[in-house]
Short mmCIF file of C-alpha atoms and ligand atoms in Angstrom, two decimals:
data_model
loop_
_atom_site.label_atom_id
_atom_site.label_comp_id
_atom_site.label_asym_id
_atom_site.label_seq_id
_atom_site.Cartn_x
_atom_site.Cartn_y
_atom_site.Cartn_z
CA MET A 1 12.90 11.90 50.10
CA ARG A 2 10.79 14.16 47.99
CA HIS A 3 13.73 14.46 45.57
CA LEU A 4 14.07 10.70 45.32
CA GLY A 5 10.36 10.48 44.51
CA ALA A 6 10.78 13.06 41.78
CA LEU A 7 13.79 11.19 40.42
CA LEU A 8 11.91 7.89 40.35
CA PHE A 9 8.99 9.61 38.66
CA LEU A 10 11.37 11.01 36.05
CA LEU A 11 13.05 7.64 35.47
CA GLY A 12 9.63 5.98 35.24
CA GLY A 13 8.70 8.58 32.68
CA LEU A 14 11.84 7.85 30.67
CA GLY A 15 11.08 4.14 30.85
CA ALA A 16 7.62 4.75 29.49
CA LEU A 17 9.10 6.81 26.64
CA ALA A 18 11.15 3.84 25.57
CA ASP A 19 7.91 1.93 24.90
CA VAL A 20 6.94 4.20 22.06
CA CYS A 21 8.13 3.53 18.53
CA GLU A 22 9.68 6.74 17.29
CA VAL A 23 11.75 7.31 14.19
CA PRO A 24 13.78 10.48 14.87
CA GLU A 25 14.44 12.75 11.91
CA VAL A 26 17.18 11.78 9.50
CA ASP A 27 19.50 14.05 7.50
CA SER A 28 17.31 16.07 5.14
CA LYS A 29 19.87 15.78 2.29
CA LEU A 30 19.50 11.98 2.36
CA VAL A 31 15.72 12.31 2.26
CA GLU A 32 15.89 14.75 -0.64
CA ARG A 33 18.13 12.42 -2.59
CA LEU A 34 15.47 9.72 -2.26
CA GLY A 35 12.73 12.11 -3.33
CA GLN A 36 14.71 13.13 -6.40
CA ARG A 37 14.54 9.57 -7.64
CA LEU A 38 10.77 9.94 -7.98
CA LEU A 39 10.93 13.01 -10.23
CA PRO A 40 11.86 11.34 -13.55
CA TRP A 41 8.91 8.98 -13.08
CA MET A 42 6.55 11.90 -12.72
CA ASN A 43 7.75 13.33 -16.02
CA TRP A 44 7.47 10.10 -17.79
CA LEU A 45 3.83 10.24 -18.57
CA SER A 46 3.76 7.03 -20.49
CA LEU A 47 0.49 5.52 -19.27
CA GLU A 48 1.93 2.13 -18.38
CA HIS A 49 4.25 3.71 -15.81
CA LEU A 50 1.64 5.72 -13.93
CA ASN A 51 1.94 4.84 -10.27
CA PRO A 52 -0.51 6.14 -7.64
CA SER A 53 1.84 4.97 -4.88
CA ILE A 54 4.36 7.64 -5.93
CA TYR A 55 1.74 10.33 -5.41
CA VAL A 56 0.68 8.97 -2.00
CA GLY A 57 4.29 8.66 -0.84
CA LEU A 58 5.16 12.19 -1.87
CA ARG A 59 2.10 13.75 -0.25
CA LEU A 60 2.88 12.04 3.06
CA SER A 61 6.54 13.08 2.86
CA SER A 62 8.35 16.29 3.77
CA LEU A 63 8.90 16.98 0.04
CA GLN A 64 6.88 18.29 -2.87
CA ALA A 65 7.23 18.32 -6.63
CA GLY A 66 5.50 21.67 -7.30
CA ALA A 67 3.27 21.88 -10.36
CA ARG A 68 4.26 18.39 -11.48
CA GLU A 69 2.37 17.00 -8.53
CA ALA A 70 -1.01 18.45 -9.43
CA PHE A 71 -0.46 17.49 -13.05
CA TYR A 72 0.41 13.94 -12.07
CA LEU A 73 -2.79 13.58 -10.04
CA HIS A 74 -4.76 14.95 -12.97
CA ILE A 75 -3.28 12.36 -15.33
CA LEU A 76 -3.86 9.63 -12.74
CA LYS A 77 -7.53 10.61 -12.57
CA LEU A 78 -7.98 10.65 -16.32
CA ASN A 79 -6.25 7.33 -16.73
CA TYR A 80 -7.88 5.43 -13.88
CA GLN A 81 -11.37 6.73 -14.57
CA GLN A 82 -10.98 5.89 -18.23
CA LYS A 83 -9.89 2.35 -17.53
CA LEU A 84 -12.19 1.64 -14.60
CA LEU A 85 -15.36 3.36 -15.70
CA GLY A 86 -15.05 2.47 -19.36
CA LEU A 87 -14.99 6.11 -20.40
CA ALA A 88 -12.54 5.33 -23.18
CA VAL A 89 -13.39 6.10 -26.75
CA ASP A 90 -13.98 2.67 -28.17
CA ASP A 91 -10.93 2.20 -30.30
CA ASP A 92 -8.23 -0.40 -29.90
CA SER A 93 -5.41 1.96 -29.02
CA SER A 94 -7.09 3.15 -25.79
CA ASN A 95 -8.73 -0.12 -24.85
CA ASN A 96 -5.90 -2.56 -24.94
CA GLN A 97 -4.66 -1.35 -21.53
CA ALA A 98 -5.27 -3.86 -18.75
CA LYS A 99 -7.81 -2.83 -16.12
CA PRO A 100 -6.20 -1.82 -12.82
CA SER A 101 -6.17 -4.58 -10.22
CA MET A 102 -7.88 -4.37 -6.84
CA GLY A 103 -4.68 -3.10 -5.22
CA GLN A 104 -4.12 -0.50 -7.92
CA LEU A 105 -7.67 0.80 -7.55
CA ALA A 106 -7.07 0.95 -3.78
CA LEU A 107 -3.86 2.96 -4.26
CA TYR A 108 -5.68 5.31 -6.63
CA LEU A 109 -8.36 6.00 -4.00
CA MET A 110 -5.57 6.60 -1.46
CA ALA A 111 -3.99 9.10 -3.87
CA LEU A 112 -7.28 11.04 -3.95
CA ARG A 113 -7.41 11.04 -0.17
CA ALA A 114 -3.76 12.19 -0.03
CA ASN A 115 -5.02 15.31 -1.82
CA CYS A 116 -7.70 15.68 0.87
CA GLU A 117 -10.45 14.56 -1.51
CA PHE A 118 -13.19 12.16 -0.51
CA VAL A 119 -14.42 9.95 -3.34
CA GLY A 120 -17.88 11.05 -4.19
CA GLY A 121 -20.32 11.80 -6.94
CA ARG A 122 -21.57 9.27 -9.44
CA LYS A 123 -18.11 8.31 -10.74
CA GLY A 124 -16.61 8.13 -7.27
CA ASP A 125 -19.42 5.96 -5.96
CA ARG A 126 -18.91 3.57 -8.86
CA LEU A 127 -15.22 3.23 -8.00
CA VAL A 128 -16.07 2.52 -4.36
CA SER A 129 -18.61 -0.10 -5.45
CA GLN A 130 -16.00 -1.70 -7.71
CA LEU A 131 -13.51 -1.97 -4.89
CA LYS A 132 -16.16 -3.41 -2.58
CA ARG A 133 -17.10 -5.94 -5.26
CA PHE A 134 -13.42 -6.91 -5.73
CA LEU A 135 -13.19 -7.58 -1.99
CA GLU A 136 -16.44 -9.58 -1.96
CA ASP A 137 -15.13 -11.72 -4.85
CA GLU A 138 -11.86 -12.29 -2.99
CA LYS A 139 -13.79 -13.18 0.15
CA ARG A 140 -15.64 -15.84 -1.85
CA ALA A 141 -12.35 -17.12 -3.33
CA ILE A 142 -10.99 -17.56 0.22
CA GLY A 143 -14.16 -19.48 1.01
CA SER A 144 -16.26 -20.00 4.13
CA ASN A 145 -13.75 -22.53 5.52
CA HIS A 146 -10.77 -20.21 4.77
CA LYS A 147 -9.14 -22.98 2.74
CA GLY A 148 -8.94 -21.03 -0.54
CA HIS A 149 -6.69 -18.13 -1.52
CA PRO A 150 -7.51 -14.63 -2.68
CA ARG A 151 -6.97 -14.42 -6.44
CA THR A 152 -4.61 -11.47 -5.90
CA SER A 153 -3.00 -11.70 -2.44
CA TYR A 154 -3.68 -10.88 1.20
CA TYR A 155 -1.45 -7.85 0.66
CA GLN A 156 -3.92 -6.44 -1.86
CA TYR A 157 -6.84 -7.52 0.31
CA GLY A 158 -5.39 -5.43 3.16
CA LEU A 159 -4.71 -2.52 0.82
CA GLY A 160 -8.34 -2.64 -0.38
CA ILE A 161 -9.72 -2.49 3.16
CA LEU A 162 -7.30 0.31 4.08
CA ALA A 163 -8.28 2.44 1.06
CA LEU A 164 -12.00 2.17 1.81
CA CYS A 165 -11.36 2.85 5.48
CA VAL A 166 -9.45 6.10 4.91
CA HIS A 167 -12.49 7.24 2.89
CA GLN A 168 -14.66 6.18 5.84
CA LYS A 169 -16.50 3.61 3.70
CA ARG A 170 -17.97 0.76 5.65
CA LEU A 171 -17.29 -2.88 4.80
CA HIS A 172 -19.20 -5.92 5.89
CA ASP A 173 -17.79 -7.59 9.05
CA SER A 174 -17.33 -10.80 7.06
CA VAL A 175 -14.90 -9.09 4.62
CA VAL A 176 -12.77 -7.77 7.50
CA GLY A 177 -13.16 -11.14 9.22
CA LYS A 178 -11.22 -12.94 6.45
CA LEU A 179 -8.15 -10.76 7.04
CA LEU A 180 -8.47 -11.14 10.81
CA TYR A 181 -8.51 -14.90 10.36
CA ALA A 182 -5.55 -14.85 7.96
CA VAL A 183 -3.40 -12.88 10.40
CA LYS A 184 -4.34 -15.07 13.31
CA HIS A 185 -3.73 -18.31 11.44
CA ASP A 186 -0.66 -17.31 9.42
CA GLN A 187 -2.35 -17.58 6.04
CA HIS A 188 -0.25 -14.74 4.71
CA LEU A 189 2.75 -17.05 4.61
CA GLN A 190 4.66 -17.02 1.36
CA GLN A 191 6.81 -20.06 0.77
CA ASP A 192 6.68 -20.89 4.49
CA ARG A 193 8.14 -17.53 5.40
CA LEU A 194 6.39 -14.65 7.05
CA SER A 195 5.71 -11.83 4.59
CA VAL A 196 6.35 -8.80 6.77
CA ASP A 197 4.96 -6.51 4.06
CA THR A 198 1.69 -8.43 4.07
CA VAL A 199 1.16 -8.45 7.83
CA ALA A 200 2.21 -4.79 8.03
CA MET A 201 -0.38 -3.87 5.39
CA ALA A 202 -3.04 -5.85 7.27
CA GLY A 203 -1.98 -4.07 10.47
CA LEU A 204 -2.33 -0.65 8.80
CA ALA A 205 -5.84 -1.59 7.65
CA PHE A 206 -6.78 -2.73 11.17
CA THR A 207 -5.30 0.42 12.73
CA CYS A 208 -7.45 2.54 10.43
CA LEU A 209 -10.55 0.49 11.30
CA GLU A 210 -9.77 0.79 15.00
CA GLN A 211 -9.33 4.56 14.81
CA SER A 212 -12.44 5.06 12.68
CA ASN A 213 -14.57 2.52 14.55
CA LEU A 214 -16.17 1.39 11.28
CA ASN A 215 -16.75 -2.20 12.43
CA PRO A 216 -17.73 -1.83 16.09
CA ASN A 217 -18.77 -5.49 16.42
CA GLN A 218 -15.23 -6.56 15.53
CA ARG A 219 -13.53 -4.03 17.79
CA HIS A 220 -12.03 -6.53 20.17
CA ARG A 221 -10.74 -8.86 17.44
CA ILE A 222 -9.25 -5.89 15.56
CA THR A 223 -7.37 -4.66 18.62
CA GLN A 224 -6.04 -8.14 19.23
CA ALA A 225 -4.99 -8.53 15.60
CA ILE A 226 -3.00 -5.27 15.75
CA SER A 227 -1.12 -6.59 18.72
CA THR A 228 -0.49 -9.93 16.93
CA VAL A 229 0.85 -8.06 13.90
CA ARG A 230 3.18 -5.98 16.08
CA GLN A 231 4.54 -9.07 17.76
CA LYS A 232 5.10 -10.89 14.47
CA ILE A 233 6.95 -7.92 13.02
CA LEU A 234 9.14 -7.50 16.10
CA LYS A 235 9.97 -11.19 15.99
CA ALA A 236 11.05 -10.84 12.36
CA GLN A 237 13.74 -8.26 13.19
CA THR A 238 17.14 -9.30 11.81
CA SER A 239 20.44 -8.87 13.61
CA GLU A 240 21.16 -5.72 11.56
CA GLY A 241 17.82 -4.28 12.61
CA HIS A 242 15.58 -4.71 9.58
CA PHE A 243 12.06 -6.04 10.01
CA GLY A 244 11.97 -8.97 7.56
CA ASN A 245 14.35 -7.45 5.05
CA VAL A 246 15.51 -3.97 4.14
CA TYR A 247 12.57 -3.48 1.76
CA SER A 248 9.80 -4.53 4.14
CA THR A 249 11.14 -2.28 6.91
CA PRO A 250 9.42 0.88 5.60
CA LEU A 251 5.92 -0.63 5.79
CA ALA A 252 6.76 -2.35 9.09
CA LEU A 253 7.78 1.02 10.54
CA GLN A 254 4.65 2.68 9.16
CA LEU A 255 2.72 0.21 11.25
CA LEU A 256 4.85 0.33 14.42
CA MET A 257 5.46 4.08 14.43
CA ASN A 258 3.62 6.09 17.03
CA SER A 259 2.35 2.94 18.67
CA SER A 260 3.26 1.89 22.16
CA MET A 261 3.62 -1.42 23.92
CA PRO A 262 4.32 -2.42 27.49
CA GLY A 263 7.98 -3.23 28.15
CA GLU A 264 10.96 -1.60 26.51
CA LYS A 265 11.32 -3.75 23.46
CA LEU A 266 9.41 -1.65 20.95
CA GLY A 267 11.28 1.62 21.38
CA ARG A 268 14.65 -0.06 21.14
CA ALA A 269 13.62 -2.18 18.13
CA CYS A 270 12.48 0.93 16.24
CA LEU A 271 15.67 2.84 16.93
CA LYS A 272 17.68 -0.13 15.73
CA ALA A 273 15.53 -0.36 12.58
CA ARG A 274 16.05 3.35 11.95
CA ALA A 275 19.83 2.89 12.21
CA ALA A 276 19.69 -0.04 9.79
CA LEU A 277 17.54 1.97 7.35
CA LEU A 278 19.95 4.87 7.54
CA ALA A 279 22.90 2.61 6.73
CA SER A 280 20.98 1.11 3.79
CA MET A 281 20.06 4.59 2.52
CA GLN A 282 23.70 5.62 2.65
CA ASP A 283 24.63 2.44 0.78
CA GLY A 284 22.23 3.41 -2.00
CA ALA A 285 19.95 0.41 -1.39
CA PHE A 286 16.78 2.36 -2.21
CA LYS A 287 16.54 2.51 -5.99
CA ASN A 288 13.02 1.26 -6.54
CA VAL A 289 10.43 4.04 -6.71
CA LEU A 290 7.67 1.94 -5.17
CA ILE A 291 9.78 1.19 -2.11
CA ILE A 292 10.89 4.83 -1.91
CA SER A 293 7.22 5.80 -1.93
CA GLN A 294 6.66 3.52 1.09
CA LEU A 295 9.74 4.87 2.89
CA LEU A 296 9.28 8.63 2.48
CA PRO A 297 6.24 8.84 4.80
CA VAL A 298 8.20 7.03 7.54
CA LEU A 299 11.01 9.59 7.28
CA ASN A 300 8.35 12.25 7.84
CA GLY A 301 6.79 10.46 10.83
CA LYS A 302 3.67 9.52 8.79
CA SER A 303 1.87 6.36 7.77
CA TYR A 304 -0.97 5.46 5.39
CA VAL A 305 -3.32 5.64 8.38
CA ASP A 306 -2.73 9.42 8.39
CA LEU A 307 -4.81 9.50 5.20
CA ILE A 308 -7.87 9.42 7.48
CA SER A 309 -7.27 13.15 7.92
CA PRO A 310 -4.23 14.25 5.92
CA ASP A 311 -2.66 17.64 6.51
CA CYS A 312 -2.72 19.14 3.02
CA GLU A 313 -1.42 22.51 4.23
CA ALA A 314 1.77 21.16 5.83
CA PRO A 315 4.82 22.96 4.40
CA ARG A 316 6.99 20.68 2.26
CA VAL A 317 10.39 21.33 0.67
CA LEU A 318 10.38 21.77 -3.11
CA LEU A 319 12.40 19.05 -4.84
CA GLN A 320 14.97 20.10 -7.41
CA PRO A 321 15.93 17.61 -10.12
CA ALA A 322 19.22 15.87 -9.40
CA VAL A 323 22.25 16.86 -11.42
CA GLU A 324 23.17 13.76 -13.39
CA THR A 325 26.77 12.60 -13.27
CA PRO A 326 26.91 9.76 -15.77
CA SER A 327 29.55 7.25 -14.73
CA GLN A 328 30.89 5.72 -17.88
CA THR A 329 32.72 2.48 -17.36
CA GLN A 330 34.52 0.40 -19.91
CA GLU A 331 35.07 -2.44 -17.48
CA LEU A 332 33.27 -5.66 -18.35
CA ILE A 333 32.03 -8.21 -15.86
CA SER A 334 30.91 -11.74 -16.48
CA VAL A 335 27.77 -13.29 -15.01
CA MET A 336 26.71 -16.92 -15.22
CA LEU A 337 23.00 -17.17 -16.05
CA LYS A 338 21.30 -20.51 -15.58
CA VAL A 339 17.86 -22.03 -15.79
CA PRO A 340 18.52 -25.65 -14.81
CA HIS A 341 14.95 -26.88 -14.59
CA ALA A 342 13.58 -25.63 -17.90
CA LEU A 343 12.42 -28.03 -20.60
CA GLN A 344 15.54 -26.88 -22.41
CA PRO A 345 18.02 -26.27 -19.58
CA TYR A 346 20.05 -23.12 -20.11
CA ARG A 347 23.51 -22.13 -18.86
CA HIS A 348 25.74 -19.41 -20.31
CA ARG A 349 28.33 -16.90 -19.22
CA ILE A 350 27.25 -13.37 -20.21
CA SER A 351 29.53 -10.33 -20.45
CA VAL A 352 28.11 -6.91 -19.61
CA PRO A 353 29.53 -3.51 -18.55
CA ALA A 354 30.03 -3.24 -14.77
CA GLY A 355 26.97 -1.69 -13.13
CA SER A 356 24.52 -3.29 -15.59
CA SER A 357 21.22 -4.52 -14.23
CA LEU A 358 20.09 -8.13 -14.29
CA GLU A 359 17.63 -7.03 -16.98
CA ASP A 360 20.61 -5.94 -19.12
CA VAL A 361 22.09 -9.43 -18.63
CA LEU A 362 18.82 -11.06 -19.73
CA LYS A 363 18.63 -8.80 -22.80
CA LYS A 364 22.18 -9.63 -23.79
CA ALA A 365 21.54 -13.34 -23.26
CA GLN A 366 18.44 -13.08 -25.45
CA GLU A 367 20.38 -11.29 -28.18
CA LEU A 368 23.36 -13.63 -28.21
CA THR A 369 22.63 -17.04 -26.75
CA GLY A 370 19.09 -18.19 -27.48
CA PHE A 371 17.78 -17.33 -24.03
CA THR A 372 14.17 -16.07 -24.08
CA TYR A 373 12.08 -14.21 -21.51
CA GLU A 374 9.03 -11.99 -21.12
CA THR A 375 8.01 -9.39 -18.56
CA ARG A 376 4.86 -7.64 -17.39
CA ASN A 377 4.91 -4.10 -16.14
CA SER A 378 3.96 -3.52 -12.50
CA LEU A 379 4.15 -0.71 -9.96
CA SER A 380 7.44 -2.23 -8.78
CA GLY A 381 8.89 -2.36 -12.30
CA PRO A 382 9.20 -5.19 -14.86
CA PHE A 383 8.04 -8.53 -13.41
CA LEU A 384 9.50 -11.62 -15.05
CA THR A 385 6.59 -13.74 -16.30
CA SER A 386 8.09 -16.24 -18.70
CA VAL A 387 11.52 -17.87 -19.21
CA MET A 388 12.66 -20.15 -22.04
CA GLY A 389 9.09 -20.28 -23.33
CA LYS A 390 7.64 -21.37 -19.99
CA GLU A 391 5.10 -19.01 -18.47
CA ALA A 392 4.54 -19.08 -14.69
CA GLY A 393 1.07 -20.45 -13.94
CA GLU A 394 -1.41 -19.53 -11.23
CA ARG A 395 0.32 -19.18 -7.82
CA GLU A 396 3.69 -19.80 -9.47
CA PHE A 397 6.45 -17.30 -10.24
CA TRP A 398 9.94 -17.15 -11.69
CA GLN A 399 12.12 -16.66 -8.66
CA LEU A 400 15.44 -14.81 -8.97
CA LEU A 401 18.27 -16.36 -6.99
CA GLN A 402 21.94 -15.93 -6.43
CA ALA A 403 23.27 -19.49 -6.71
CA PRO A 404 23.04 -21.75 -4.96
CA ASN A 405 20.01 -20.70 -2.98
CA THR A 406 19.73 -17.04 -1.99
CA PRO A 407 16.63 -15.26 -3.33
CA LEU A 408 17.43 -11.77 -4.59
CA LEU A 409 15.83 -8.89 -2.73
CA GLU A 410 15.37 -6.84 -5.89
CA GLY A 411 13.75 -7.27 -9.29
CA ILE A 412 15.45 -7.60 -12.67
CA ALA A 413 15.55 -3.83 -13.32
CA ASP A 414 17.15 -2.90 -9.98
CA TYR A 415 19.50 -5.77 -9.20
CA THR A 416 23.08 -5.23 -10.39
CA PRO A 417 25.04 -8.50 -10.50
CA LYS A 418 28.68 -8.60 -9.46
CA ASP A 419 31.55 -10.03 -11.49
CA GLY A 420 31.70 -13.82 -11.36
CA GLN A 421 28.22 -14.22 -9.85
CA THR A 422 25.85 -17.02 -10.85
CA ILE A 423 22.19 -16.06 -11.20
CA GLU A 424 19.55 -18.75 -11.34
CA LEU A 425 15.96 -18.40 -12.51
CA ARG A 426 13.69 -21.00 -10.92
CA LEU A 427 9.99 -21.64 -11.37
CA VAL A 428 8.48 -22.00 -7.88
CA SER A 429 5.03 -22.04 -6.24
CA TRP A 430 4.05 -19.44 -3.67
C1 B12 B 1 2.68 -10.34 -3.25
C2 B12 B 1 4.13 -10.10 -3.61
C3 B12 B 1 4.76 -11.03 -4.43
C4 B12 B 1 4.01 -12.17 -5.13
C5 B12 B 1 3.22 -11.55 -6.33
C6 B12 B 1 2.14 -12.44 -6.94
C7 B12 B 1 0.74 -11.96 -6.69
N1 B12 B 1 -0.20 -12.54 -7.39
O1 B12 B 1 0.46 -11.09 -5.89
C8 B12 B 1 5.20 -13.11 -5.55
C9 B12 B 1 5.44 -14.14 -4.47
C10 B12 B 1 5.06 -13.79 -6.88
C11 B12 B 1 6.38 -12.10 -5.55
C12 B12 B 1 7.55 -12.33 -6.26
C13 B12 B 1 8.69 -11.54 -6.14
N2 B12 B 1 8.88 -10.53 -5.31
CO1 B12 B 1 7.41 -9.70 -4.35
N3 B12 B 1 6.12 -8.85 -3.29
C14 B12 B 1 4.82 -8.98 -3.08
C15 B12 B 1 4.26 -7.90 -2.14
C16 B12 B 1 4.09 -8.51 -0.76
C17 B12 B 1 2.95 -7.24 -2.60
C18 B12 B 1 2.90 -6.76 -4.06
C19 B12 B 1 1.57 -6.12 -4.38
O2 B12 B 1 0.57 -6.78 -4.48
N4 B12 B 1 1.51 -4.77 -4.54
C20 B12 B 1 0.28 -4.03 -4.72
C21 B12 B 1 -0.18 -3.98 -6.16
C22 B12 B 1 -1.38 -3.06 -6.29
O3 B12 B 1 0.86 -3.45 -6.97
P1 B12 B 1 1.21 -4.16 -8.40
O4 B12 B 1 2.42 -3.54 -8.92
O5 B12 B 1 0.02 -4.16 -9.24
O6 B12 B 1 1.51 -5.66 -7.85
C23 B12 B 1 2.22 -6.60 -8.62
C24 B12 B 1 3.73 -6.42 -8.49
O7 B12 B 1 4.05 -6.01 -7.16
C25 B12 B 1 4.24 -7.82 -8.77
N5 B12 B 1 5.43 -8.08 -7.95
C26 B12 B 1 5.47 -8.70 -6.78
N6 B12 B 1 6.72 -8.70 -6.30
C27 B12 B 1 7.48 -8.04 -7.20
C28 B12 B 1 8.83 -7.74 -7.19
C29 B12 B 1 9.37 -7.04 -8.26
C30 B12 B 1 10.81 -6.67 -8.19
C31 B12 B 1 8.55 -6.66 -9.35
C32 B12 B 1 9.13 -5.92 -10.49
C33 B12 B 1 7.18 -6.95 -9.35
C34 B12 B 1 6.67 -7.64 -8.27
O8 B12 B 1 3.19 -8.72 -8.39
C35 B12 B 1 2.04 -7.97 -7.99
C36 B12 B 1 0.79 -8.69 -8.44
O9 B12 B 1 0.72 -8.76 -9.82
C37 B12 B 1 5.42 -6.83 -2.19
C38 B12 B 1 5.53 -5.97 -0.92
C39 B12 B 1 5.65 -4.49 -1.15
N7 B12 B 1 6.12 -3.78 -0.16
O10 B12 B 1 5.31 -3.95 -2.18
C40 B12 B 1 6.65 -7.75 -2.42
C41 B12 B 1 7.93 -7.18 -3.10
C42 B12 B 1 7.53 -6.13 -4.12
N8 B12 B 1 8.57 -8.32 -3.76
C43 B12 B 1 9.83 -8.25 -3.76
C44 B12 B 1 10.71 -9.16 -4.43
C45 B12 B 1 12.19 -8.97 -4.24
C46 B12 B 1 10.20 -10.18 -5.24
C47 B12 B 1 11.03 -11.15 -6.13
C48 B12 B 1 12.05 -10.41 -7.00
C49 B12 B 1 11.70 -12.21 -5.23
C50 B12 B 1 12.68 -13.13 -5.95
N9 B12 B 1 13.87 -13.24 -5.43
O11 B12 B 1 12.36 -13.75 -6.92
C51 B12 B 1 9.91 -11.84 -6.95
C52 B12 B 1 9.68 -11.30 -8.39
C53 B12 B 1 10.50 -12.05 -9.42
C54 B12 B 1 10.03 -11.82 -10.83
N10 B12 B 1 9.46 -12.85 -11.42
O12 B12 B 1 10.20 -10.76 -11.40
C55 B12 B 1 10.35 -7.06 -2.98
C56 B12 B 1 10.86 -5.94 -3.92
C57 B12 B 1 11.97 -5.13 -3.30
C58 B12 B 1 12.49 -4.07 -4.24
N11 B12 B 1 13.68 -3.61 -3.99
O13 B12 B 1 11.86 -3.62 -5.16
C59 B12 B 1 9.09 -6.71 -2.12
C60 B12 B 1 8.98 -5.25 -1.71
C61 B12 B 1 9.10 -7.63 -0.87
C62 B12 B 1 10.28 -7.40 0.03
N12 B12 B 1 10.12 -6.70 1.12
O14 B12 B 1 11.36 -7.90 -0.22
N13 B12 B 1 6.11 -11.05 -4.79
#
């Protein structure tokens, strides 16, 4: 009888284990290969490509880039302080750089925290005030009846709250309240679809607030919102196991990891997501450095919430640059590029070497066929802003689709079209 009791206790214990979201270690060679993709971007010190997310991702990973890392943070500091605090010498060459957005400032503050620094001093306090002001402005743009939209996005709103939280900076309940409302009432929807990245980011911000108890009056609502976020993310799991899509799974796992829920759904869902991620990693799906920087912490069992008290002494493996094996191909493929709804509709077949990116196709089309386009640089790479002379307006964007109607999951620099494919560019609202 006593043995049966012990057995039941053990089984009960195993059942309880299944409630926890764990992402068991994956092959370290696969992880290193991902990390190696970040290295060229850390050498490339062209100011427009500086990306604080790379630094954060690396510091929360099991990998390190040696002296490059410290140097990169140094350049980040110089660049961000110059642009944000107006410390630039007043000539045109240094001043024509756009000011970092709210989300970029947030990521910069997270990079400081990833190095175990708290923002402080006169300059630091000014940066914190700027971020608080950004959030206040966004709160006003959303409006007292919640009918408006943030000028950036709820994703950046969540990122802003998270960055201040990991520095233990207090925000007014009303600022946090807007994000609580948005999550509860599905205002993070993009084109009628749940943006898993956006809810995950909100969930990370709430988790930080819950752990730090910075808004005690909102405690109950925050706890409830975290549970809502978890449920929404679990519901968005695809049959292969991704939460939303392959590229929102890293942030979704950052949120779910190390959390627990009654029932057995969570543990199983996370193991399935891990298997799907692994398959995608082996397929070479992770090319984009921003996404890699969101994935590496997950593969090390960490999330952005760990920036509350990062472990800066944790041993990390030194990354060695990858040995390049250039794969020259003479084979040409042909891609149909079309923009049916432009003032001047466009449709042409473009020939490019196999393995070319969609950006290569656009360049070729511009060179040879009277197609025109413009891009803006972002932390995710080149963002298409204008096509055939038509610039996307406020809350509009040029969507990339595989005809007839499948939105691409990657941007122009990362997506590699297949032979015979038709790519459509479509101006849509979001
Ligand atoms: C908000 C958002 C959008 C908004 C951006 C508008 C706005 N005012 O915020 C809209 C709806 C327009 C959008 C569009 C697209 N997006 Co988007 N977007 C995001 C999201 C949720 C947050 C981005 C953000 O604010 N980052 C924080 C700030 C601080 O960084 P930032 O670099 O300054 O932000 C700018 C860029 O991110 C840019 N941007 C947004 N999406 C994309 C995608 C690409 C490929 C590029 C180069 C730039 C870019 O807009 C931001 C605001 O200016 C991310 C989620 C994530 N995990 O990152 C997805 C995400 C980056 N988007 C993604 C994709 C695929 C797209 C599209 C290519 C979809 C499509 N089929 O057309 C298009 C871009 C097409 C183009 N014209 O080049 C993927 C990229 C995956 C990858 N492998 O890199 C992500 C990760 C979502 C996902 N899980 O699938 N997006």
